[in-house]
Coordinates of C-alpha atoms and ligand atoms in Angstrom, one line a residue:
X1 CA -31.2 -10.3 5.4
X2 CA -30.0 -11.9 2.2
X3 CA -25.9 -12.7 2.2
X4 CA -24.2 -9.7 0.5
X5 CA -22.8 -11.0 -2.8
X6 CA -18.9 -10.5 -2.9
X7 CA -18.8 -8.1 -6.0
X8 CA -21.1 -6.2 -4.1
X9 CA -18.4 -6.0 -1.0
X10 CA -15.6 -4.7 -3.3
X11 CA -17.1 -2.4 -4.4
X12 CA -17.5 -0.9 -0.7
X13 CA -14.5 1.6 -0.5
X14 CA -12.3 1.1 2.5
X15 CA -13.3 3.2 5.4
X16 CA -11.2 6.3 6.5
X17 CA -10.3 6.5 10.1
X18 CA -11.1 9.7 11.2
X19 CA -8.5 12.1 12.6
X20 CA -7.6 15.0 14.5
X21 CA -7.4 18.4 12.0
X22 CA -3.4 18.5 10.9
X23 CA -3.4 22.1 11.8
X24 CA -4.7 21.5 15.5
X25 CA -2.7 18.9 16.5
X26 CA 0.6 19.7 15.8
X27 CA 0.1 21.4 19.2
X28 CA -1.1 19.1 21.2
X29 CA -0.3 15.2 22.1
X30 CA -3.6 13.9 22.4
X31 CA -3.8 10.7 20.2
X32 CA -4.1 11.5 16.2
X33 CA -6.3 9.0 14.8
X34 CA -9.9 8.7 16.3
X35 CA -10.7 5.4 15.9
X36 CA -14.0 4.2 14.0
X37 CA -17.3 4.4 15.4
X38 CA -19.6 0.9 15.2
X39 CA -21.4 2.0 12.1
X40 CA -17.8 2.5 10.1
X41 CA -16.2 -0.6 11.8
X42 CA -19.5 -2.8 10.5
X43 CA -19.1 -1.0 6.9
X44 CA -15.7 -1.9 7.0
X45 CA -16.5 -5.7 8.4
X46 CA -18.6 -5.9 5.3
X47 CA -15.6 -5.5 2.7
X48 CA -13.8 -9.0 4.3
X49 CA -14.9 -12.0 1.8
X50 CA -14.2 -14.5 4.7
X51 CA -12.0 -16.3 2.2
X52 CA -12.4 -19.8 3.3
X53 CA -8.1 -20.0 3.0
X54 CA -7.6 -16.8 4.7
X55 CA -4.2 -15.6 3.4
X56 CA -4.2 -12.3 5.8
X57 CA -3.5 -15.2 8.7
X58 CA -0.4 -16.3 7.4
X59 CA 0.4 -12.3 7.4
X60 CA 0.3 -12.1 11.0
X61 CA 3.2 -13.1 12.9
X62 CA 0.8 -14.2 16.3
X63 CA -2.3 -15.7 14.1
X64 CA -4.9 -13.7 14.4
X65 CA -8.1 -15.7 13.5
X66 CA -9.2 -12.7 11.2
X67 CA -12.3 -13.7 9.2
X68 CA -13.8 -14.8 13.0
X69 CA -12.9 -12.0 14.6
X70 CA -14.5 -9.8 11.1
X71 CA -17.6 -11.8 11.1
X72 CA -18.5 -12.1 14.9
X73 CA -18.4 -8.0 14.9
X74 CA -20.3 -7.1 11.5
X75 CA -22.8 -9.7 12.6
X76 CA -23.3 -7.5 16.1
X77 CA -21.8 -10.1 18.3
X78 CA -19.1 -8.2 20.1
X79 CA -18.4 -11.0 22.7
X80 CA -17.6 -13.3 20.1
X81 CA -15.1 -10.9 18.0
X82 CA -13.4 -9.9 21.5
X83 CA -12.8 -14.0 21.8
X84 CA -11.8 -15.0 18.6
X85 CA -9.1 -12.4 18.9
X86 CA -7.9 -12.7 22.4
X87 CA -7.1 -16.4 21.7
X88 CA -4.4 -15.6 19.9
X89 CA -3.6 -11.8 20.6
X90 CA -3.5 -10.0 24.2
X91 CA -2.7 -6.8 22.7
X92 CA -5.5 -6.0 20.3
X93 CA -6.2 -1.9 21.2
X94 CA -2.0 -1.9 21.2
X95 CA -1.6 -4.0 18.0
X96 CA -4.4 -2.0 16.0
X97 CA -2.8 1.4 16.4
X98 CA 0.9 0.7 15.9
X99 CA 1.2 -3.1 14.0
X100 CA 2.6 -2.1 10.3
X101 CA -0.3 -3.5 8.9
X102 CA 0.2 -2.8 5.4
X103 CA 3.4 -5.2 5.1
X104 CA 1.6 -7.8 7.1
X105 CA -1.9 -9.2 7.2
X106 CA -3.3 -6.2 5.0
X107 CA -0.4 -6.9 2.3
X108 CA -2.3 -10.6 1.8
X109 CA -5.7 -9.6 2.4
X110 CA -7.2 -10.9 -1.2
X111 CA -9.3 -8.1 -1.6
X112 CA -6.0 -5.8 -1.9
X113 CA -5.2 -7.1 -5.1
X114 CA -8.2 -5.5 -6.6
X115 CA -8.0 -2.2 -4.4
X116 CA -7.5 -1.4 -0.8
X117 CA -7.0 -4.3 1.7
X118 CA -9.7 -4.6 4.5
X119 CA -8.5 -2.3 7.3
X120 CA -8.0 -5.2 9.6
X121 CA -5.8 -3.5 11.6
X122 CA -8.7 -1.0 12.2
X123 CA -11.2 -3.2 13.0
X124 CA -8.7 -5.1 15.2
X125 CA -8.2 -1.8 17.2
X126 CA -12.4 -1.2 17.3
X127 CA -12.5 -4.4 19.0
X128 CA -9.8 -4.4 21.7
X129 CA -11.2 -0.7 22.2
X130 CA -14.8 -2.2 23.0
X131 CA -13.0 -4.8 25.3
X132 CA -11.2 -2.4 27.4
X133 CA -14.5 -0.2 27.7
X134 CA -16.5 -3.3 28.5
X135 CA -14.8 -5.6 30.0
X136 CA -16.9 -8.9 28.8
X137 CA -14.0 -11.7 28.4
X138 CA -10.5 -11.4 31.1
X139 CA -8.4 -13.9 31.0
X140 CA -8.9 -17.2 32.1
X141 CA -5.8 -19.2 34.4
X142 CA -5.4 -22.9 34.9
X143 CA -5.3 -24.3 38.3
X144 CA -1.2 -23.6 39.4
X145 CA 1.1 -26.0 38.5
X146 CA 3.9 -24.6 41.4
X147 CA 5.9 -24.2 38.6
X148 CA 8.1 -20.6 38.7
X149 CA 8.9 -18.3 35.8
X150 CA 11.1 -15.2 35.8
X151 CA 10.2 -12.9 32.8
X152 CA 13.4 -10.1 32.3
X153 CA 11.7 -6.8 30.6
X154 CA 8.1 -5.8 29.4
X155 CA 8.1 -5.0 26.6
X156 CA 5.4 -7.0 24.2
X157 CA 7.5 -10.2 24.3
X158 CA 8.0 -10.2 28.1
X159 CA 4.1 -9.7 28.5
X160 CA 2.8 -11.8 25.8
X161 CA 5.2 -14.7 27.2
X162 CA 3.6 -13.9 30.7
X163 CA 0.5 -14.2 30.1
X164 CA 0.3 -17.6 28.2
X165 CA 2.5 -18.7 31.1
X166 CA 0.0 -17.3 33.9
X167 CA -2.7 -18.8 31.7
X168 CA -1.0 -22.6 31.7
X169 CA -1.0 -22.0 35.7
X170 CA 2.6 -21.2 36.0
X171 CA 3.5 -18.6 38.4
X172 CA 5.1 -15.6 36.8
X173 CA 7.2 -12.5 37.9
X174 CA 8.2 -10.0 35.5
X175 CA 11.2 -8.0 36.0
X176 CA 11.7 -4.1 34.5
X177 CA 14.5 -1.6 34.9
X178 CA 12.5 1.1 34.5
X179 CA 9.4 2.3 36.9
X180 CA 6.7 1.2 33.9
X181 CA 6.0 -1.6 32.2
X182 CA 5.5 -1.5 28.8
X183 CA 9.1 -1.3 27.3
X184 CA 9.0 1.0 24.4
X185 CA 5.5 0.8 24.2
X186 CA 5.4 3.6 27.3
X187 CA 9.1 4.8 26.7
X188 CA 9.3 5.3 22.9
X189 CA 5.8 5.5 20.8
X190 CA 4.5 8.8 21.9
X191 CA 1.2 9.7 23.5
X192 CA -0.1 11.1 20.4
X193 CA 0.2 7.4 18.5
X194 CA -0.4 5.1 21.4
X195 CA -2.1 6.8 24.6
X196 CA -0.3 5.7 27.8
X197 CA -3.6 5.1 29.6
X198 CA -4.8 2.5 26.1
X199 CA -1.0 0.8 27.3
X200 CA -1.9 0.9 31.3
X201 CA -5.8 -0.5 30.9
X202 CA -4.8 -3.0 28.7
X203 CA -2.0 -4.8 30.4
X204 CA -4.1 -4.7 33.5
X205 CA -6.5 -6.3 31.6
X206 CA -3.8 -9.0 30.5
X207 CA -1.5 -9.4 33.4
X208 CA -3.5 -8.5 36.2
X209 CA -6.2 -10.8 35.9
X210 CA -3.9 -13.6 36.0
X211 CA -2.1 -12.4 38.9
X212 CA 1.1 -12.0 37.4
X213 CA 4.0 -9.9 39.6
X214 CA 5.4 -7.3 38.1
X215 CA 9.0 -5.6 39.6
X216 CA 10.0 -2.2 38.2
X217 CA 13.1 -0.3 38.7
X218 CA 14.7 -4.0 39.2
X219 CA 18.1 -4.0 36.7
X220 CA 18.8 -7.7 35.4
X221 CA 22.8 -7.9 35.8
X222 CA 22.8 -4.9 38.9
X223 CA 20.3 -5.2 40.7
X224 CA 20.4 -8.8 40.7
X225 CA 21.8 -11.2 37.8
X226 CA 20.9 -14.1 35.6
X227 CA 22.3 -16.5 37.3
X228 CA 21.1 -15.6 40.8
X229 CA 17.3 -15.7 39.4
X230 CA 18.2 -19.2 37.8
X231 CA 18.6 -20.7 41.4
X232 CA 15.4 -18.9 42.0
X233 CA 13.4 -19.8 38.7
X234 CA 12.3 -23.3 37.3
X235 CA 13.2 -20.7 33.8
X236 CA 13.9 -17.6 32.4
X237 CA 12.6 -15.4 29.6
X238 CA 14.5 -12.5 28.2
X239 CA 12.8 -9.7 26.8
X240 CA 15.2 -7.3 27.3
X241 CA 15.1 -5.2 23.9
X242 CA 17.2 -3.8 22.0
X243 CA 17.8 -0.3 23.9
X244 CA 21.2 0.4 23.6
X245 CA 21.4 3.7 21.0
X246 CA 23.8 4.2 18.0
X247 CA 25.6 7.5 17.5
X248 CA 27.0 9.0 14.1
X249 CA 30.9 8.9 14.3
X250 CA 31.2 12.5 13.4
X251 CA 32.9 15.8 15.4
X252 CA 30.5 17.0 17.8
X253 CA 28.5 14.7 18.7
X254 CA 29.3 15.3 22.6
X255 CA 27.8 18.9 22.5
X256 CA 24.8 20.1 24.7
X257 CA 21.7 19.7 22.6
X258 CA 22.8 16.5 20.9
X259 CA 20.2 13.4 22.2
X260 CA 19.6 10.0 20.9
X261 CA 16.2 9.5 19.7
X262 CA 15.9 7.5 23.3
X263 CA 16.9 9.4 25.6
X264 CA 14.5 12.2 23.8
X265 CA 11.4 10.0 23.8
X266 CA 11.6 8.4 27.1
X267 CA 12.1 12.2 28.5
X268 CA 9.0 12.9 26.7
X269 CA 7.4 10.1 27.0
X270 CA 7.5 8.2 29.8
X271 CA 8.5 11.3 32.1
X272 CA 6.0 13.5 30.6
X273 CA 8.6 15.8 29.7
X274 CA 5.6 18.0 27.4
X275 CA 4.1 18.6 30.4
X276 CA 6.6 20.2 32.6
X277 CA 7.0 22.2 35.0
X278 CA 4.1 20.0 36.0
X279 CA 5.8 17.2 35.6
X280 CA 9.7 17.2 37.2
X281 CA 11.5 16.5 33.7
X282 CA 12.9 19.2 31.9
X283 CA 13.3 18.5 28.1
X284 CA 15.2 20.5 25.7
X285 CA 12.5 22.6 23.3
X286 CA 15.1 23.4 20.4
X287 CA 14.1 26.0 18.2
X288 CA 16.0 24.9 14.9
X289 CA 15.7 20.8 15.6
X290 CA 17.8 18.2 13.1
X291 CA 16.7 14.4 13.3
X292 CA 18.9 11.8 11.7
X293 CA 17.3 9.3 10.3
X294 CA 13.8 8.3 8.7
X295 CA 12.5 5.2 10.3
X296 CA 9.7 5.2 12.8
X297 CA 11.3 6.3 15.6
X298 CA 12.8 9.7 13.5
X299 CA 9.6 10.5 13.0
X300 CA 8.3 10.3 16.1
X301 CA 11.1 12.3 17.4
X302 CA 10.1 14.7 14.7
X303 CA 6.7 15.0 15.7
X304 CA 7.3 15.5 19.3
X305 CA 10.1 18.3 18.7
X306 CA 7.4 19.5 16.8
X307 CA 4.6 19.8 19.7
X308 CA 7.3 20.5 21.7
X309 CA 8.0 23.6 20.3
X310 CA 4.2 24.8 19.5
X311 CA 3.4 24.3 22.9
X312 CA 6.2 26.0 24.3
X313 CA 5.3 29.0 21.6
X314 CA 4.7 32.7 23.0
X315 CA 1.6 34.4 21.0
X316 CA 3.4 36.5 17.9
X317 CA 6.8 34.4 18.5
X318 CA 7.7 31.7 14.8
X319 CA 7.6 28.4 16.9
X320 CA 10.9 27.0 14.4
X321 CA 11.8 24.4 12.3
X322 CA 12.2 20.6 12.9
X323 CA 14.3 18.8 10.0
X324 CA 14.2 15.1 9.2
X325 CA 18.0 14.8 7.5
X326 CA 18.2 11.5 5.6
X327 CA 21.4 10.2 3.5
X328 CA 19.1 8.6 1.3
X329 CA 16.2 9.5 -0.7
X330 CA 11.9 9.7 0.2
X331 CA 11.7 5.9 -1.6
X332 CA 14.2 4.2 1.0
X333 CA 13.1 5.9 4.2
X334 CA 12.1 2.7 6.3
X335 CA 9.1 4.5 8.1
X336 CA 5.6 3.4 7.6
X337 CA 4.3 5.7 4.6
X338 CA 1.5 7.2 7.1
X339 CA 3.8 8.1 9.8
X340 CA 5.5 9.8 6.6
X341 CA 1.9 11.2 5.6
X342 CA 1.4 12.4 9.2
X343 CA 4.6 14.4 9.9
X344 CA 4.3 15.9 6.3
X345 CA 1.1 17.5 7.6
X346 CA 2.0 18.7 10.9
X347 CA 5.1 20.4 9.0
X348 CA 7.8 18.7 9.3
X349 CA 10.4 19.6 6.6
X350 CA 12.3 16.4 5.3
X351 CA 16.1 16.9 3.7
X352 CA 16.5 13.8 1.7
X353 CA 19.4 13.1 0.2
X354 CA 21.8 15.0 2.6
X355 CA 24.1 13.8 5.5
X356 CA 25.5 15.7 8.5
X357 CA 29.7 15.5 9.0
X358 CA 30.6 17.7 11.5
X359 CA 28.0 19.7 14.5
X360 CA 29.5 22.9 15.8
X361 CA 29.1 24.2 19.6
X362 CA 29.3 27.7 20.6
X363 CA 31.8 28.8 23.8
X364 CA 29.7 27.5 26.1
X365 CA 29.1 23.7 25.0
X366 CA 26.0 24.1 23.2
X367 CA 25.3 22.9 19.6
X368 CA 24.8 25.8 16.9
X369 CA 25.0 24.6 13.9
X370 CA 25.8 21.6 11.5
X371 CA 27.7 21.3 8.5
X372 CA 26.2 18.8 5.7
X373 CA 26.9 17.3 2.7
X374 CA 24.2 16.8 -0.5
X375 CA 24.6 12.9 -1.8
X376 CA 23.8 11.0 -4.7
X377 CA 22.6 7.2 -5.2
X378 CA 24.5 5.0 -6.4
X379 CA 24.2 0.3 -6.6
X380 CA 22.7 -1.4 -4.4
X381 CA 24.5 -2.1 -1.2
X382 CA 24.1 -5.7 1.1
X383 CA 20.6 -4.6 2.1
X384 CA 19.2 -4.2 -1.4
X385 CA 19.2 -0.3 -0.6
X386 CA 21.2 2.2 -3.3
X387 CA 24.4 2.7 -1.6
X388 CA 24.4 7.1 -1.2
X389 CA 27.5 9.0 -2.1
X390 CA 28.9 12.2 -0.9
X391 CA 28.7 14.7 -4.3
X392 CA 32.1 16.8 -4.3
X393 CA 31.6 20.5 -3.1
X394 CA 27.9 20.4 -2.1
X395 CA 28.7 21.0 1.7
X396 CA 26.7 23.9 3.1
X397 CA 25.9 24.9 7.3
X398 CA 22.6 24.4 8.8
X399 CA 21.7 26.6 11.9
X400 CA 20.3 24.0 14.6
X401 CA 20.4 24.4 18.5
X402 CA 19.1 20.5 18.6
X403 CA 20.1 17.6 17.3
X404 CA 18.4 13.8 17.7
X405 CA 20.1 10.9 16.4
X406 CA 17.8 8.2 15.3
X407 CA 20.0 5.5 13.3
X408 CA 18.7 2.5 15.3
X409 CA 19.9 0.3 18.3
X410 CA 21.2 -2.6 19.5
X411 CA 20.1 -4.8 22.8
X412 CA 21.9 -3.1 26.2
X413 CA 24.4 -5.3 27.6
X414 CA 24.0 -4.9 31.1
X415 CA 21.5 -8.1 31.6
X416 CA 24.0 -10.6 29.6
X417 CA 26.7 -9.6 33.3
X418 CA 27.2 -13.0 35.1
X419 CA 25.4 -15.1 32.6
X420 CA 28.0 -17.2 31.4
X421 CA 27.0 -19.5 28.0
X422 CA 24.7 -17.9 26.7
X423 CA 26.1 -16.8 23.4
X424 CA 25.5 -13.5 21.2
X425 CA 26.1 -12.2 17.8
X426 CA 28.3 -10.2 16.4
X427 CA 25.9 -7.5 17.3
X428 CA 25.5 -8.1 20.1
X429 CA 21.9 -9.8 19.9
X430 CA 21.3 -13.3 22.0
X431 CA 21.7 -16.5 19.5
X432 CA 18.5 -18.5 20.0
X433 CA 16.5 -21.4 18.0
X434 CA 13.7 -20.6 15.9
X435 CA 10.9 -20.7 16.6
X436 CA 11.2 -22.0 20.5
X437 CA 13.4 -19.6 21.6
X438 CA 16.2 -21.8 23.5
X439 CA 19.4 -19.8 23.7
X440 CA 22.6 -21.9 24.3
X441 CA 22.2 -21.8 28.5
X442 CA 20.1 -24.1 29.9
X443 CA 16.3 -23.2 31.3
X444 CA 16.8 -19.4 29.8
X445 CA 14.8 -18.4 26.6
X446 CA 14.8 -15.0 24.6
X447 CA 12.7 -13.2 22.2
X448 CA 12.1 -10.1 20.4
X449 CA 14.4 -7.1 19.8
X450 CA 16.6 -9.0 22.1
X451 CA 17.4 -11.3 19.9
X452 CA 16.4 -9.9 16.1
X453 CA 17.7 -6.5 17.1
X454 CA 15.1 -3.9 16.4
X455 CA 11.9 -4.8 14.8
X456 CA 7.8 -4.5 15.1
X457 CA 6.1 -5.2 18.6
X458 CA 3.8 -7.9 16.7
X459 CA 7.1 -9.9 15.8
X460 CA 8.1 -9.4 19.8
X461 CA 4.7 -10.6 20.9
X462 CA 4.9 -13.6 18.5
X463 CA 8.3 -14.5 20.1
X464 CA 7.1 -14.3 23.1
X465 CA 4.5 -16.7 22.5
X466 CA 6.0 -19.4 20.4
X467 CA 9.2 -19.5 23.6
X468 CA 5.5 -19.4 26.4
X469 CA 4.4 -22.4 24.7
X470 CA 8.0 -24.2 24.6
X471 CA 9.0 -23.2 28.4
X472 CA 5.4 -25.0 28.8
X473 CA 6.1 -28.0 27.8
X474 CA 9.1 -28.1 29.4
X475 CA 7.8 -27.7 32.6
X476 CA 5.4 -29.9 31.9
X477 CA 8.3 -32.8 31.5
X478 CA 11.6 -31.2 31.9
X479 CA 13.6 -34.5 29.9
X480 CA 11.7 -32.3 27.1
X481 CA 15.2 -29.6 27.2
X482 CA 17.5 -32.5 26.8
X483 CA 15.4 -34.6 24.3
X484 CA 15.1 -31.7 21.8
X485 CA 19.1 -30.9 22.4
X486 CA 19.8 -26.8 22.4
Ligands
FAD1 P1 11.1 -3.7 24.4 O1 9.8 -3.1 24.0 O2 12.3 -2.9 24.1 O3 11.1 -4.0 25.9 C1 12.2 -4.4 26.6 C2 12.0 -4.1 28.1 O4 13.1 -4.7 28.8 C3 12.1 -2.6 28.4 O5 11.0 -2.2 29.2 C4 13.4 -2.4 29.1 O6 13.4 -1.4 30.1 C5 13.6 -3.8 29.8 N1 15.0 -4.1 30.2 C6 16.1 -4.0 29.4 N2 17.2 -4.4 30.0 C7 16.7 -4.8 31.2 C8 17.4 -5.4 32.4 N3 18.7 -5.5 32.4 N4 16.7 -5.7 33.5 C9 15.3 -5.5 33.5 N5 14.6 -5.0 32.4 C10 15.3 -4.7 31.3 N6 7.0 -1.3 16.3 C11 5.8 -1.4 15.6 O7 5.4 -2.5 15.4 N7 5.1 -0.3 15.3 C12 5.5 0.9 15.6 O8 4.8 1.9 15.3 C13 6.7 1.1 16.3 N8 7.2 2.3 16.6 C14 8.3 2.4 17.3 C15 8.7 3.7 17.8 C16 9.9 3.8 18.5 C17 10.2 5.2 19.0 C18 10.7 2.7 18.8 C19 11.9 2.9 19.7 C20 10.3 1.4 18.4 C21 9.1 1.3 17.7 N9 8.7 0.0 17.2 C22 7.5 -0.1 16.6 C23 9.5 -1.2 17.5 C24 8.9 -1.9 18.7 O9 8.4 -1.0 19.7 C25 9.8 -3.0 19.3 O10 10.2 -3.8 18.2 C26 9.2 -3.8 20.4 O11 8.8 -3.0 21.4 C27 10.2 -4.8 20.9 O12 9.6 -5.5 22.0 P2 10.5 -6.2 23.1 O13 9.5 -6.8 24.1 O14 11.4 -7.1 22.4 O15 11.4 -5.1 23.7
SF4_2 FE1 -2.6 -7.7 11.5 FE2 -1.0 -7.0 13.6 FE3 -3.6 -7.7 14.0 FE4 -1.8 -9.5 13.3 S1 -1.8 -8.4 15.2 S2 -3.9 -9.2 12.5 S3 -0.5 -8.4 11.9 S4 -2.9 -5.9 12.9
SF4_3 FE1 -11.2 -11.2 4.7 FE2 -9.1 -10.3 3.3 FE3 -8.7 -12.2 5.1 FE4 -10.1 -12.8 2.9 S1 -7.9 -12.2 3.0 S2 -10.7 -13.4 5.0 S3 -11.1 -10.8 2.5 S4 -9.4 -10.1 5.5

């Protein structure tokens, strides 16, 4: 067949991933967006120009080789796409679903400046979906070098550092505090946007195959600390996160019914908290629910009070309200616009420009109500963002029985106990070298939220992989440390 001409390919329109009926699944968790099948994923394939300077790479904080990976799957050779986008990404059914793709290889994508960008991110997902269904390229290991690597937490940096470790023939162990891995792949991005069983198959897939150890419910700085695993380890990566929550500094906050977004999702989550009594973790199903905040993880606290409470519904009963309360208005909410689109649907009612000061609790502990105030928008503050303003005599009461704080995080400092010299910020996040990773103690690395505080799992994964390749050639000639100086 005769090479499509490239007017011809814009003027195919993107392709629309279908999804479960708004109606429907705002009472159930079962995953939203359906994925494409192969005739829409080749459609879509066809709209890439295979630009022979690919901008869309320099997009993508791990390197995809995009126009490979396009053109191996609309010519029909799956094998071929599953490669060219396993050498650089272990992740790809993870990455597709929850990578903000519209600020990142899609925002270069050359055909976005004439309409919508190819849905790599789509296609990216149709392909690591096809691998995990057929199973046609695991991971290759080189033959051990008896070289030893602790890995602390598994989140996307831990494992994508583990696995181009295991792949070099190092011997890795990865340590997690909780009885998952995954980090808050499992614990925080609910079933309904990344299934758990897409997370399990594909870092048994990754890790597995290359026979890397994984330790749950093992606490670095408890259960054992830094330093003991140094005497253990040839070196150490820390992927540790940033877990820790942030709390408004308003009355009330200690009430019954008042979560961080955290604690919420990882009840929900990770502990299947939707499913009890079937599952041994009571949540709270709030009938009038606030959420503070509007980044990702509000609204994914939104939409799971939401389910929460349609599931728990009796036949005639309302099921309630769930609020999104934001100091600022719909243009600065930091959530991706389709996470936005999505809780829209499903109902969610957003209260922009309003801010909670004070919850109240009834005589026995529990939260029953929240008094707000209405703001206005003033200059730009230090993160470019119009600096909101309390307007004078617009408080009013909002009856809520729940109330989930989502105003982001900062990295947990239980892992930094007896780990003398290595040095943190101000907030609390490890100080480390760009792009290797070194932080200022010898043979121990760090990456991701850990040390940019909270961020995107492709930025982790990419962390993880530029301090892999680093602790690599390290081991490979440990004068290498010294030589470079950290
Ligand atoms: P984490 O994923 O936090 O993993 C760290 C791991 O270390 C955890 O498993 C933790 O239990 C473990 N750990 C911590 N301390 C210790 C210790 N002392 N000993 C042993 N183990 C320890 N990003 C996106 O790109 N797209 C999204 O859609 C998106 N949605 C999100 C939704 C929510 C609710 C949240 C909270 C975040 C979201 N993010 C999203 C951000 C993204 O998930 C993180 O940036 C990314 O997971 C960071 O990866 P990490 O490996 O650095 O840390
Ligand atoms: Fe785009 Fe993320 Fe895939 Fe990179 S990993 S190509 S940024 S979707
Ligand atoms: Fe294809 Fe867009 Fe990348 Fe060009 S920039 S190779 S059109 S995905």
């Amino acid at each position: 067949m005769a090479e499509m001409k490239a007017r011809e390919r814009m003027r195919i329109p993107r392709q629309e991933m279908p999804t479960q009926d708004p109606a429907a699944r705002g009472g159930n968790f079962d995953e939203v967006a359906l994925g494409f099948t192969l005739e829409l994923a080749r459609l879509e394939a066809e709209r890439c120009l295979q630009c022979p300077h690919p901008e869309c790479i320099e997009g993508c904080p791990v390197g995809v080789r995009i126009p490979h990976f396009i053109r191996a799957l609309r010519e029909g050779d799956m094998v071929g796409a599953v490669q060219a986008m396993k050498a650089k990404n272990n992740l790809p059914a993870i990455c597709g679903r929850v990578c903000p793709q519209e600020s990142q290889c899609e925002a270069n994508c050359v055909v976005g400046r004439r309409g919508a960008p190819v849905a790599i991110g789509r296609l990216e997902r149709f392909v690591g979906d096809y691998e995990l269904a057929h199973h046609t390229s695991p991971p290759e290991r080189a033959p051990r070098t008896g070289k030893r690597v602790a890995i602390v937490g598994s989140g996307p940096a831990g494992l994508t550092c583990a696995v181009d470790l295991a792949r070099n023939g190092h011997d890795v162990v990865i340590y997690e505090s909780l009885h998952h891995p995954g980090g808050v792949l499992v614990y925080g991005i609910p079933e309904f946007r990344l299934p758990k069983a897409v997370i399990a198959a594909e870092i048994d897939t990754a890790v597995q195959h290359l026979g890397i150890e994984i330790r749950t419910d093992h606490i670095i700085g408890r259960t054992i600390t830094l330093n003991e695993l140094l005497a253990e380890y040839d070196a150490i990566f820390l992927g540790t996160g940033a877990g820790l929550p942030s709390f408004m500094r308003i009355p009330g906050i200690n009430y019954n019914g008042v979560f961080s977004a955290n604690e919420f999702l990882t009840r929900v989550n990770l502990m299947k908290g939707y499913l009890f009594p079937e599952y041994d973790t009571p949540v709270k199903v709030g009938k009038n629910v606030a959420v503070i905040g509007a980044g990702n993880v509000a609204m994914d606290s939104a939409r799971s009070a939401l389910r929460l409470q349609r599931l728990n519904c009796r036949p005639g009963e309302e099921p309630g309200e769930v609020h999104i309360v934001y100091r600022r208005s719909a243009e600065e909410a930091p959530a991706r616009a389709e996470e936005v689109e999505h809780a829209h649907e499903e109902g969610v009612i957003f209260d922009f420009l309003t801010n909670p000061i004070e919850i109240f609790g009834d005589a026995r502990g529990n939260v029953c109500g929240m008094r707000c105030v209405r703001m206005e928008l003033g200059e730009p503050d230090d993160s470019g963002r119009r600096r909101p303003a309390p307007i004078a005599g617009s408080e009013f009461e909002m009856a809520v029985d729940e109330v989930i704080m989502a105003l982001g995080t900062s990295p947990n400092p239980l892992v930094f106990e007896d780990a003398d010299g290595l040095e943190r910020s101000k907030h609390g996040t490890v100080i480390a070298t760009e792009p290797t990773g070194r932080t200022t103690k010898a043979r121990v690395w760090a990456g991701g939220d850990v040390v940019t505080g909270a961020a995107t799992v492709i930025s982790a994964m990419g962390a993880g992989k530029q301090a892999a390749a680093d602790i690599h050639a390290y081991l490979s000639d440990p004068s290498a440390w010294e030589a470079t100086g950290s």
